[in-house]
Amino acid sequence: MNARNKKLINLFEQKDNNNLNVVDFFCGCGGLSLGFDMAGFNIKAAIDFDADSLNTIAHNNLSENPLNIDLFEPKWMDKFKSSVDIKNIDVIVGGPPCQGFSLTGTRKLSDKRNELYKAMHDLIKVAKPKAFLIENVKGMASLYGGAVRDAVIKDFTELGYTVSSKVVNSKYFGVPQARERLFYIGLIDKDFVFPDPLFTEEELVTCREALDELPSLINLEEISSYRSNPKNQYQQLIRNGAKILKNHQPTRHTEEVINVISQVPEGGNHKDLPSGVGDSRKFNEAWTRYDGNKPSRTIDTGHRNHFHYEHNRVPTVRENCRLQSFPDTFEIKGSKTSQNKQVGNAVPVLLAKVLAEAIYEQIKSR
């Protein structure tokens, strides 16, 4: 077995329970939670205000307490305390909504959503966990001259944590997606050392490796069975023993849209279209076809801008799950629009697992 496959096997390995409890804020469909679960943590509570996301969490038995809590409510913590013993929390994680920080969002410092991380701050203040993790778009580090970043670090430093931050690209950790995200990780009186990349540029998992044995859906029917055996190590591991293929439903494009997509070359985008074709959607990420020999672009929540590297359609929810490193046994609940939103907002599972293992080891060594 080659070194690359050994790395992948280790990444997907379920670790033994380490008896540390996690609370996941803004959990969504559970990318962070699943990564920490695979690293051996107990997901004590998963908090969100989206019913479909919590249904996904519950359906996959990912958390002891999926909690529908509005963190804008002044007394949200009373509801939380009625379900979870705050003395029994070891790590608090979360990815506050990024619309206020994103370079494609409103970019208003006064955006109320920029304050949601303070809900995590309030719980950390009273629970005093051993560590915390905050995930957000990389633009958060420099937006408004670094004012948001400095505020986050200041708030948690005052609680006794040493806060380390870094932009991490998921493609270097076995995820077939080039997704850069900013992570703040705080430990008590100790710098967190971010793990080094696990994969070189030559070892990256590609779109084709992740997806090419899945049914093509050329007949526009949802397929619930695999049509071939896994062709590589990633496909073998991502199946996770699944016998039924879930969330693999095609989008029914109009003939006009299919015609435009067919003219986008592999790895190309709207700039490669002939003059007068696809003019209504010519902006940054529009009409972008993945390169099958590279990791995908960052999965988004709209799912209408990126196309399969070979087929003339957008990726299915299952294909996006694979590009986010969710195993095939993990089913996303809700409408297809909701499913795409959940997957697009998630933290890549394998990246979350690597960070969780590093947090555990550094807590343990302390």
Coordinates of C-alpha atoms in Angstrom, one line a residue:
M1 CA 0.0 0.0 0.0
N2 CA 1.4 3.4 -0.9
A3 CA 1.9 6.3 1.5
R4 CA -1.0 8.3 0.2
N5 CA -3.5 5.5 0.7
K6 CA -2.2 5.0 4.2
K7 CA -2.8 8.7 5.0
L8 CA -6.4 8.4 3.7
I9 CA -7.1 5.3 5.8
N10 CA -5.8 7.0 8.9
L11 CA -7.9 10.1 8.1
F12 CA -11.1 8.1 7.9
E13 CA -10.4 5.9 11.0
Q14 CA -12.9 6.3 13.8
K15 CA -11.0 7.0 17.0
D16 CA -11.9 5.6 20.4
N17 CA -13.9 7.7 22.8
N18 CA -11.6 10.2 24.5
N19 CA -14.3 11.2 27.1
L20 CA -14.2 14.9 26.1
N21 CA -17.5 16.6 25.5
V22 CA -18.2 19.1 22.7
V23 CA -20.8 21.8 22.2
D24 CA -21.3 22.8 18.5
F25 CA -22.8 26.3 18.0
F26 CA -24.3 27.1 14.5
C27 CA -23.9 23.4 13.9
G28 CA -25.7 23.3 10.5
C29 CA -25.7 19.7 9.2
G30 CA -22.8 18.8 11.4
G31 CA -19.4 19.0 9.5
L32 CA -17.6 20.1 12.7
S33 CA -19.6 17.7 14.9
L34 CA -18.9 14.7 12.6
G35 CA -15.2 15.5 12.5
F36 CA -15.0 15.8 16.3
D37 CA -17.1 12.6 16.6
M38 CA -14.7 10.7 14.3
A39 CA -11.8 12.0 16.5
G40 CA -13.5 10.4 19.5
F41 CA -15.3 13.3 21.2
N42 CA -18.8 13.2 22.5
I43 CA -21.1 15.7 20.8
K44 CA -23.0 16.8 23.9
A45 CA -25.1 19.4 22.2
A46 CA -25.5 20.8 18.7
I47 CA -27.2 24.2 18.5
D48 CA -28.9 25.8 15.5
F49 CA -32.1 27.7 14.5
D50 CA -32.6 25.8 11.3
A51 CA -35.1 22.9 11.7
D52 CA -33.8 20.9 8.7
S53 CA -30.2 21.1 9.9
L54 CA -31.3 19.8 13.3
N55 CA -33.3 17.0 11.6
T56 CA -30.1 16.0 9.8
I57 CA -28.2 16.0 13.1
A58 CA -30.9 13.9 14.8
H59 CA -31.4 11.5 11.8
N60 CA -27.6 10.7 11.8
N61 CA -27.5 10.3 15.7
L62 CA -24.7 12.9 15.8
S63 CA -25.5 14.7 19.0
E64 CA -27.0 13.8 22.4
N65 CA -29.0 17.1 22.3
P66 CA -29.9 18.7 19.0
L67 CA -31.1 22.1 20.3
N68 CA -33.3 24.6 18.4
I69 CA -32.2 27.8 20.1
D70 CA -32.4 31.4 18.8
L71 CA -29.1 32.9 20.1
F72 CA -30.5 36.4 19.6
E73 CA -32.9 35.7 22.4
P74 CA -31.7 37.3 25.7
K75 CA -32.5 34.1 27.7
W76 CA -31.2 31.6 25.3
M77 CA -28.7 30.2 27.9
D78 CA -31.6 29.2 30.3
K79 CA -32.9 26.9 27.6
F80 CA -29.4 25.5 27.0
K81 CA -28.8 24.9 30.7
S82 CA -32.1 22.9 31.0
S83 CA -30.6 20.3 28.6
V84 CA -26.8 20.4 29.2
D85 CA -24.7 20.5 32.4
I86 CA -22.3 23.4 31.7
K87 CA -19.8 21.9 34.2
N88 CA -19.4 18.9 31.8
I89 CA -18.2 20.8 28.6
D90 CA -14.6 20.4 27.5
V91 CA -14.6 22.0 24.1
I92 CA -16.8 24.6 22.4
V93 CA -16.8 24.9 18.6
G94 CA -18.8 26.9 16.0
G95 CA -18.9 28.7 12.7
P96 CA -20.9 31.9 13.3
P97 CA -22.9 33.0 10.2
C98 CA -20.4 34.6 7.8
Q99 CA -22.6 36.9 5.9
G100 CA -21.4 39.9 7.8
F101 CA -17.7 39.0 7.2
S102 CA -17.7 37.5 3.7
L103 CA -16.2 39.4 0.8
T104 CA -19.4 38.6 -1.1
G105 CA -21.7 39.7 1.6
T106 CA -22.9 43.0 3.0
R107 CA -19.5 43.8 4.6
K108 CA -21.1 46.0 7.3
L109 CA -19.3 46.0 10.6
S110 CA -22.7 46.8 12.2
D111 CA -24.3 43.7 10.8
K112 CA -26.0 42.1 13.8
R113 CA -24.8 38.6 12.7
N114 CA -21.2 39.7 13.4
E115 CA -22.1 39.6 17.1
L116 CA -23.2 36.0 17.2
Y117 CA -19.8 34.7 18.2
K118 CA -20.4 36.5 21.5
A119 CA -23.0 33.8 22.3
M120 CA -20.1 31.4 22.3
H121 CA -18.1 33.9 24.4
D122 CA -20.9 34.0 27.0
L123 CA -21.0 30.2 27.3
I124 CA -17.2 29.9 27.4
K125 CA -17.1 32.5 30.1
V126 CA -19.3 30.4 32.4
A127 CA -18.4 26.9 31.3
K128 CA -14.6 27.4 31.1
P129 CA -13.9 24.7 28.6
K130 CA -10.4 23.4 27.9
A131 CA -10.4 24.7 24.4
F132 CA -12.6 26.4 21.8
L133 CA -12.6 26.7 18.0
I134 CA -14.2 29.4 15.8
E135 CA -14.4 28.9 12.0
N136 CA -15.2 31.6 9.4
V137 CA -14.4 32.9 6.0
K138 CA -10.7 33.9 5.5
G139 CA -11.7 37.5 4.8
M140 CA -12.6 37.9 8.4
A141 CA -8.9 38.2 9.2
S142 CA -8.4 41.4 7.3
L143 CA -11.8 42.9 6.9
Y144 CA -12.1 46.5 8.4
G145 CA -8.4 46.6 8.9
G146 CA -8.5 43.5 11.1
A147 CA -11.0 45.1 13.5
V148 CA -13.2 42.0 13.7
R149 CA -10.2 39.7 14.1
D150 CA -8.7 41.8 16.9
A151 CA -12.0 42.0 18.7
V152 CA -12.4 38.2 18.7
I153 CA -8.9 37.6 20.0
K154 CA -9.3 40.4 22.7
D155 CA -12.6 39.0 23.9
F156 CA -11.2 35.5 24.4
T157 CA -7.8 36.5 25.7
E158 CA -9.5 38.3 28.5
L159 CA -11.1 35.0 29.5
G160 CA -7.7 33.4 30.0
Y161 CA -7.2 31.8 26.6
T162 CA -4.2 32.0 24.3
V163 CA -5.8 32.4 20.9
S164 CA -4.1 31.2 17.7
S165 CA -5.5 31.9 14.2
K166 CA -4.7 30.6 10.8
V167 CA -6.2 30.3 7.3
V168 CA -6.3 26.6 6.4
N169 CA -7.0 25.0 3.0
S170 CA -8.9 21.7 3.3
K171 CA -7.3 20.3 0.1
Y172 CA -4.1 19.6 2.0
F173 CA -6.0 17.4 4.5
G174 CA -7.5 14.7 2.2
V175 CA -10.6 16.8 1.2
P176 CA -11.2 16.9 -2.6
Q177 CA -12.1 20.6 -2.4
A178 CA -9.9 23.8 -2.3
R179 CA -11.7 25.5 0.6
E180 CA -9.9 28.2 2.6
R181 CA -11.3 29.0 6.0
L182 CA -10.0 31.0 9.0
F183 CA -9.8 29.2 12.3
Y184 CA -9.4 30.7 15.8
I185 CA -8.4 28.1 18.3
G186 CA -7.9 28.9 22.0
L187 CA -6.2 26.9 24.7
I188 CA -5.7 27.9 28.3
D189 CA -2.3 29.5 28.7
K190 CA -0.9 27.7 25.7
D191 CA -0.5 28.4 22.0
F192 CA -2.3 26.0 19.7
V193 CA 0.0 24.5 17.1
F194 CA -1.8 24.0 13.8
P195 CA -1.1 20.7 12.1
D196 CA 1.1 20.7 9.0
P197 CA -0.4 19.8 5.7
L198 CA -0.8 16.1 5.3
F199 CA -0.8 15.9 1.5
T200 CA 1.5 17.5 -1.1
E201 CA 0.3 19.1 -4.3
E202 CA 1.0 15.8 -6.1
E203 CA -1.1 13.8 -3.6
L204 CA -4.3 15.9 -3.5
V205 CA -7.6 14.0 -3.9
T206 CA -9.3 15.1 -7.1
C207 CA -12.9 15.6 -8.2
R208 CA -12.7 12.6 -10.5
E209 CA -11.3 10.4 -7.8
A210 CA -14.1 11.4 -5.5
L211 CA -17.0 11.1 -7.9
D212 CA -16.4 9.1 -11.0
E213 CA -18.0 5.8 -9.9
L214 CA -21.3 7.5 -9.1
P215 CA -24.2 7.2 -11.6
S216 CA -24.1 9.9 -14.2
L217 CA -27.9 10.6 -14.0
I218 CA -28.2 11.1 -17.7
N219 CA -31.8 9.9 -17.5
L220 CA -32.6 12.5 -14.9
E221 CA -33.8 9.9 -12.4
E222 CA -32.7 9.7 -8.7
I223 CA -30.4 6.7 -8.4
S224 CA -30.3 4.8 -5.1
S225 CA -27.9 2.1 -6.0
Y226 CA -24.2 2.0 -6.9
R227 CA -23.5 0.9 -10.5
S228 CA -19.8 -0.1 -9.9
N229 CA -17.3 -1.0 -7.3
P230 CA -15.1 1.7 -5.8
K231 CA -12.2 2.5 -8.1
N232 CA -9.8 4.0 -5.6
Q233 CA -9.1 4.3 -1.9
Y234 CA -11.1 7.5 -1.4
Q235 CA -14.2 6.0 -2.9
Q236 CA -13.8 2.9 -0.8
L237 CA -13.5 4.9 2.4
I238 CA -16.2 7.5 1.6
R239 CA -18.8 4.8 1.1
N240 CA -18.3 3.8 4.7
G241 CA -20.0 0.5 4.0
A242 CA -23.2 2.1 2.5
K243 CA -25.4 -0.2 0.5
I244 CA -27.9 2.5 -0.6
L245 CA -27.0 5.7 -2.4
K246 CA -28.8 8.7 -0.8
N247 CA -29.2 12.4 -1.8
H248 CA -28.2 11.6 -5.4
Q249 CA -31.0 13.5 -7.2
P250 CA -30.4 15.4 -10.4
T251 CA -31.4 19.0 -11.1
R252 CA -33.6 19.3 -14.1
H253 CA -32.0 22.1 -16.1
T254 CA -33.7 23.7 -19.1
E255 CA -32.4 22.9 -22.6
E256 CA -31.0 26.4 -22.8
V257 CA -29.0 26.0 -19.6
I258 CA -27.8 22.6 -20.6
N259 CA -26.6 24.1 -23.9
V260 CA -24.6 26.8 -22.2
I261 CA -23.1 24.3 -19.7
S262 CA -22.0 22.1 -22.6
Q263 CA -20.0 24.9 -24.0
V264 CA -17.9 25.4 -20.8
P265 CA -14.7 23.4 -21.1
E266 CA -13.4 21.3 -18.2
G267 CA -11.7 23.7 -15.7
G268 CA -13.2 26.7 -17.5
N269 CA -15.8 29.3 -16.7
H270 CA -18.0 32.1 -18.2
K271 CA -14.9 33.7 -19.8
D272 CA -14.6 30.7 -22.1
L273 CA -18.1 31.0 -23.5
P274 CA -18.7 32.5 -26.9
S275 CA -19.9 36.1 -27.2
G276 CA -23.6 36.4 -26.4
V277 CA -23.8 33.0 -24.6
G278 CA -24.7 32.9 -20.9
D279 CA -24.6 36.7 -20.6
S280 CA -27.2 36.8 -17.8
R281 CA -24.8 35.1 -15.3
K282 CA -21.3 36.3 -16.2
F283 CA -19.8 37.1 -12.8
N284 CA -16.9 35.8 -10.8
E285 CA -17.9 32.1 -10.0
A286 CA -20.6 31.8 -12.7
W287 CA -20.6 29.0 -15.3
T288 CA -17.6 27.3 -13.7
R289 CA -16.9 23.7 -14.6
Y290 CA -14.7 21.7 -12.2
D291 CA -11.4 20.3 -13.4
G292 CA -11.7 16.5 -12.8
N293 CA -7.9 16.3 -12.2
K294 CA -8.0 18.8 -9.4
P295 CA -9.9 19.3 -6.1
S296 CA -13.2 21.2 -6.6
R297 CA -13.7 24.9 -6.1
T298 CA -15.2 26.0 -2.8
I299 CA -18.7 24.4 -2.5
D300 CA -21.3 27.2 -2.2
T301 CA -24.9 27.2 -0.9
G302 CA -26.6 28.2 -4.2
H303 CA -25.3 25.1 -6.2
R304 CA -26.1 26.8 -9.5
N305 CA -22.7 28.3 -10.4
H306 CA -20.5 25.2 -10.5
F307 CA -20.8 22.2 -12.8
H308 CA -19.7 18.6 -12.9
Y309 CA -16.3 18.2 -14.6
E310 CA -17.9 15.8 -17.2
H311 CA -21.7 15.9 -17.1
N312 CA -23.7 19.0 -18.2
R313 CA -25.4 19.6 -14.8
V314 CA -24.7 20.9 -11.3
P315 CA -23.4 18.4 -8.8
T316 CA -25.9 16.5 -6.8
V317 CA -26.2 16.9 -3.0
R318 CA -24.3 13.5 -2.6
E319 CA -21.5 14.7 -4.9
N320 CA -21.1 17.8 -2.9
C321 CA -21.2 15.7 0.3
R322 CA -18.3 13.7 -1.1
L323 CA -16.4 16.9 -2.0
Q324 CA -17.0 18.0 1.6
S325 CA -15.8 14.5 2.8
F326 CA -19.2 13.5 4.3
P327 CA -19.4 9.7 4.1
D328 CA -22.2 8.2 2.0
T329 CA -23.8 6.8 5.1
F330 CA -24.6 10.4 6.2
E331 CA -27.9 11.5 4.9
I332 CA -28.9 15.2 4.5
K333 CA -32.6 15.9 5.3
G334 CA -35.0 18.6 4.1
S335 CA -35.8 20.0 0.6
K336 CA -33.1 19.8 -2.1
T337 CA -32.6 23.6 -1.7
S338 CA -32.2 23.2 2.0
Q339 CA -29.8 20.2 1.5
N340 CA -27.6 22.2 -0.7
K341 CA -27.5 25.1 1.7
Q342 CA -26.6 22.7 4.6
V343 CA -23.8 21.1 2.7
G344 CA -22.4 24.4 1.3
N345 CA -22.2 25.9 4.8
A346 CA -20.5 22.9 6.4
V347 CA -16.9 22.6 7.5
P348 CA -15.2 19.8 5.6
V349 CA -15.4 16.7 7.8
L350 CA -11.9 15.4 7.4
L351 CA -10.4 18.9 8.1
A352 CA -12.5 19.1 11.3
K353 CA -11.3 15.7 12.3
V354 CA -7.6 16.7 11.9
L355 CA -8.1 19.8 14.0
A356 CA -10.1 17.9 16.6
E357 CA -7.3 15.3 17.0
A358 CA -4.7 18.1 17.3
I359 CA -6.8 19.8 20.0
Y360 CA -7.1 16.6 21.9
E361 CA -3.4 15.9 21.8
Q362 CA -2.5 19.4 22.9
I363 CA -5.0 19.3 25.7
K364 CA -3.7 15.9 26.7
S365 CA -0.1 17.1 26.7
R366 CA -0.9 20.0 28.8

